[in-house]
mmCIF file of C-alpha atoms in Angstrom:
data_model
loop_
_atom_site.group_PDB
_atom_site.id
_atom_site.type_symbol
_atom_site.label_atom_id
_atom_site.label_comp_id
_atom_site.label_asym_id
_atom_site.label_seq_id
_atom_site.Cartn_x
_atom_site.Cartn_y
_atom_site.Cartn_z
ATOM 1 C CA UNK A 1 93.285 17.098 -101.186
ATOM 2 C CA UNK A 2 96.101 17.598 -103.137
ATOM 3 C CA UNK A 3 98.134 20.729 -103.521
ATOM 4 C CA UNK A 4 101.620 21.953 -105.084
ATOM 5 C CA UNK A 5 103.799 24.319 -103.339
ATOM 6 C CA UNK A 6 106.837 25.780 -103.749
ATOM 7 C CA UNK A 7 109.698 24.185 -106.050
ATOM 8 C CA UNK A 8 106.835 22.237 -107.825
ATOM 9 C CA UNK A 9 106.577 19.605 -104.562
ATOM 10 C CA UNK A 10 103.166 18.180 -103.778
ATOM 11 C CA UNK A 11 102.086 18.173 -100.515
ATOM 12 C CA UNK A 12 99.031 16.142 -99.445
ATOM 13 C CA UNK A 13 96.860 14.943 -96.654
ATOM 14 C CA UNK A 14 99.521 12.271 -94.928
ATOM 15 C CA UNK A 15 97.465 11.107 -91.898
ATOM 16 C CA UNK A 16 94.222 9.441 -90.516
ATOM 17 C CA UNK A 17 93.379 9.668 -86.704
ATOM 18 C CA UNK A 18 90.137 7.759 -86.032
ATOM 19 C CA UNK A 19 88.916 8.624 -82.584
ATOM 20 C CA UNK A 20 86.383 7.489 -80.133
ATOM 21 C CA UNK A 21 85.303 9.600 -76.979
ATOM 22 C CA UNK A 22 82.678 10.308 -74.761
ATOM 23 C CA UNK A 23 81.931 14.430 -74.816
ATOM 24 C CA UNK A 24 79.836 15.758 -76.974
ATOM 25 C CA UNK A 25 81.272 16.155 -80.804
ATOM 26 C CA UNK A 26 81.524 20.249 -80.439
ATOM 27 C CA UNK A 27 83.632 19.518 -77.409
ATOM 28 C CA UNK A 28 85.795 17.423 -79.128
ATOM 29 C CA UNK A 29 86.102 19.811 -81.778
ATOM 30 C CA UNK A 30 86.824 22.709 -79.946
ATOM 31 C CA UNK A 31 89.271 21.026 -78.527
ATOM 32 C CA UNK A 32 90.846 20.065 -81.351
ATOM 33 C CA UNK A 33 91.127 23.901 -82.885
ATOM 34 C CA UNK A 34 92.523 25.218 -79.726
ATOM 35 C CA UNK A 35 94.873 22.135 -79.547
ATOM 36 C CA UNK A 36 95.604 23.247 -82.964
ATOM 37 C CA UNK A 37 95.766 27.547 -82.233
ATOM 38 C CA UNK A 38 98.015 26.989 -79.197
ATOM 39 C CA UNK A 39 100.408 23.929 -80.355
ATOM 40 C CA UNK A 40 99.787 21.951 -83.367
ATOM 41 C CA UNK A 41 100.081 24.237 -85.537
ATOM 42 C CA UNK A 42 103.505 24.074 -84.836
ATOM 43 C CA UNK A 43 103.310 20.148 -86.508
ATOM 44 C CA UNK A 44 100.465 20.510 -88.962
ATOM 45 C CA UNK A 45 99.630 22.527 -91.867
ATOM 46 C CA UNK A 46 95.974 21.803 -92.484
ATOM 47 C CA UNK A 47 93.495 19.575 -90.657
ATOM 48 C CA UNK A 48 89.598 18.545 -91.369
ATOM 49 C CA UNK A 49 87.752 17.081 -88.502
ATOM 50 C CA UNK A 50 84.694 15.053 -89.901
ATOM 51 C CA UNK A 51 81.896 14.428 -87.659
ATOM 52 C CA UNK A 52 80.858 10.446 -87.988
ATOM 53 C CA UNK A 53 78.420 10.779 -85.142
ATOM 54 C CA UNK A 54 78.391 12.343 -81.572
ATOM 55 C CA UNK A 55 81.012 9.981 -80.116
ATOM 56 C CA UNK A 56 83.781 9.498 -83.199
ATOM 57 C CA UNK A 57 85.435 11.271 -85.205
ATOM 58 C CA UNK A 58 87.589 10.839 -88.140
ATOM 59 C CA UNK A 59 90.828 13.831 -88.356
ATOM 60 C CA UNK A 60 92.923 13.750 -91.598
ATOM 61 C CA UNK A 61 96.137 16.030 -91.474
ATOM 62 C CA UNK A 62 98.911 16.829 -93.265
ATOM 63 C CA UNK A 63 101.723 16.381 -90.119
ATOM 64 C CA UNK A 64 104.484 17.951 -90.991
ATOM 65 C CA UNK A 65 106.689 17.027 -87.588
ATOM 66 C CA UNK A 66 105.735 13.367 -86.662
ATOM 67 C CA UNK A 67 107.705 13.365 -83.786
ATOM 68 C CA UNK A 68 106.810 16.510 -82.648
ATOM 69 C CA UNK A 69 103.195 16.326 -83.465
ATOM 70 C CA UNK A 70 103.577 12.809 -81.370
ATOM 71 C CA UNK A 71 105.673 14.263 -78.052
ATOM 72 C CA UNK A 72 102.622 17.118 -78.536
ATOM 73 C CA UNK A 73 99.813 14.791 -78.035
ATOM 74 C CA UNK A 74 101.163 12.228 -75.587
ATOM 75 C CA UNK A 75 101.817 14.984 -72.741
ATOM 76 C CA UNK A 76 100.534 14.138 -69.206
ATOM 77 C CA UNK A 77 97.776 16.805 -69.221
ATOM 78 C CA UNK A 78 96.445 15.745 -73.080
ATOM 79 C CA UNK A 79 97.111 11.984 -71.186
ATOM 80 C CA UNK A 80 94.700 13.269 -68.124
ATOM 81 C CA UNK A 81 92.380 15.235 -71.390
ATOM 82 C CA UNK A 82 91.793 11.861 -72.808
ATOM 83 C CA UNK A 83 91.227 9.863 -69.600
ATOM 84 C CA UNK A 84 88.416 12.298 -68.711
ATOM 85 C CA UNK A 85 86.276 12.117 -72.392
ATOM 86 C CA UNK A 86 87.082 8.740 -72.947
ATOM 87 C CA UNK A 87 89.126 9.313 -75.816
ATOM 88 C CA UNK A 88 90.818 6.510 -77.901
ATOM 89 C CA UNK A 89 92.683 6.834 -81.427
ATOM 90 C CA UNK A 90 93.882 4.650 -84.211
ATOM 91 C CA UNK A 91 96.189 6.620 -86.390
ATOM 92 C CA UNK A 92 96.639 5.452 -90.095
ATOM 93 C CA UNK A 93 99.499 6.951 -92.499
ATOM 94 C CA UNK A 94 98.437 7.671 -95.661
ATOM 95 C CA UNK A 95 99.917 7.620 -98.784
ATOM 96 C CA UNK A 96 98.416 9.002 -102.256
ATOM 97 C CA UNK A 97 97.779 7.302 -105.114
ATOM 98 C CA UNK A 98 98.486 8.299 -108.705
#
């Protein structure tokens, strides 16, 4: 999950959204890649979704903009998206280890 870039940095995978919710998993998904096309990419470089099983998820990202990718996700219509499928996330940092 590790790559190097520019200047001989490595950039990695840097967070962990578990999530819970009640559409079906290629709901969830699509929503998650149009999230991503319209306005995350704005905050993340790369993203996997893995399915767990119809109802959770687990999301690992390399975020770029915390803050950003946080104001993105906690506006009243993605507040009103997650009231309606029952969505619920615990979001983990991660750090690599050597």
């Amino acid at each position: 999950m590790c790559k190097a870039v520019e200047n001989n940095h490595v950039v990695f995978m840097n967070t962990l959204i578990v999530s819970t919710f009640t559409c079906p998993f290629e709901s969830f998904e699509k929503f998650v890649a149009d999230f991503h096309q319209e306005e995350g990419h704005k905050y993340v470089i790369e993203y996997e979704l893995i399915k767990v099983n119809d109802g959770k998820s687990h999301l690992i990202l390399q975020v770029i903009d915390h803050d950003g990718f946080a104001d993105a996700t906690s506006t009243p219509e993605m507040k009103e998206w997650d009231k309606a499928n029952g969505y619920e996330d615990t979001v983990y940092s991660l750090e690599l280890i050597d």
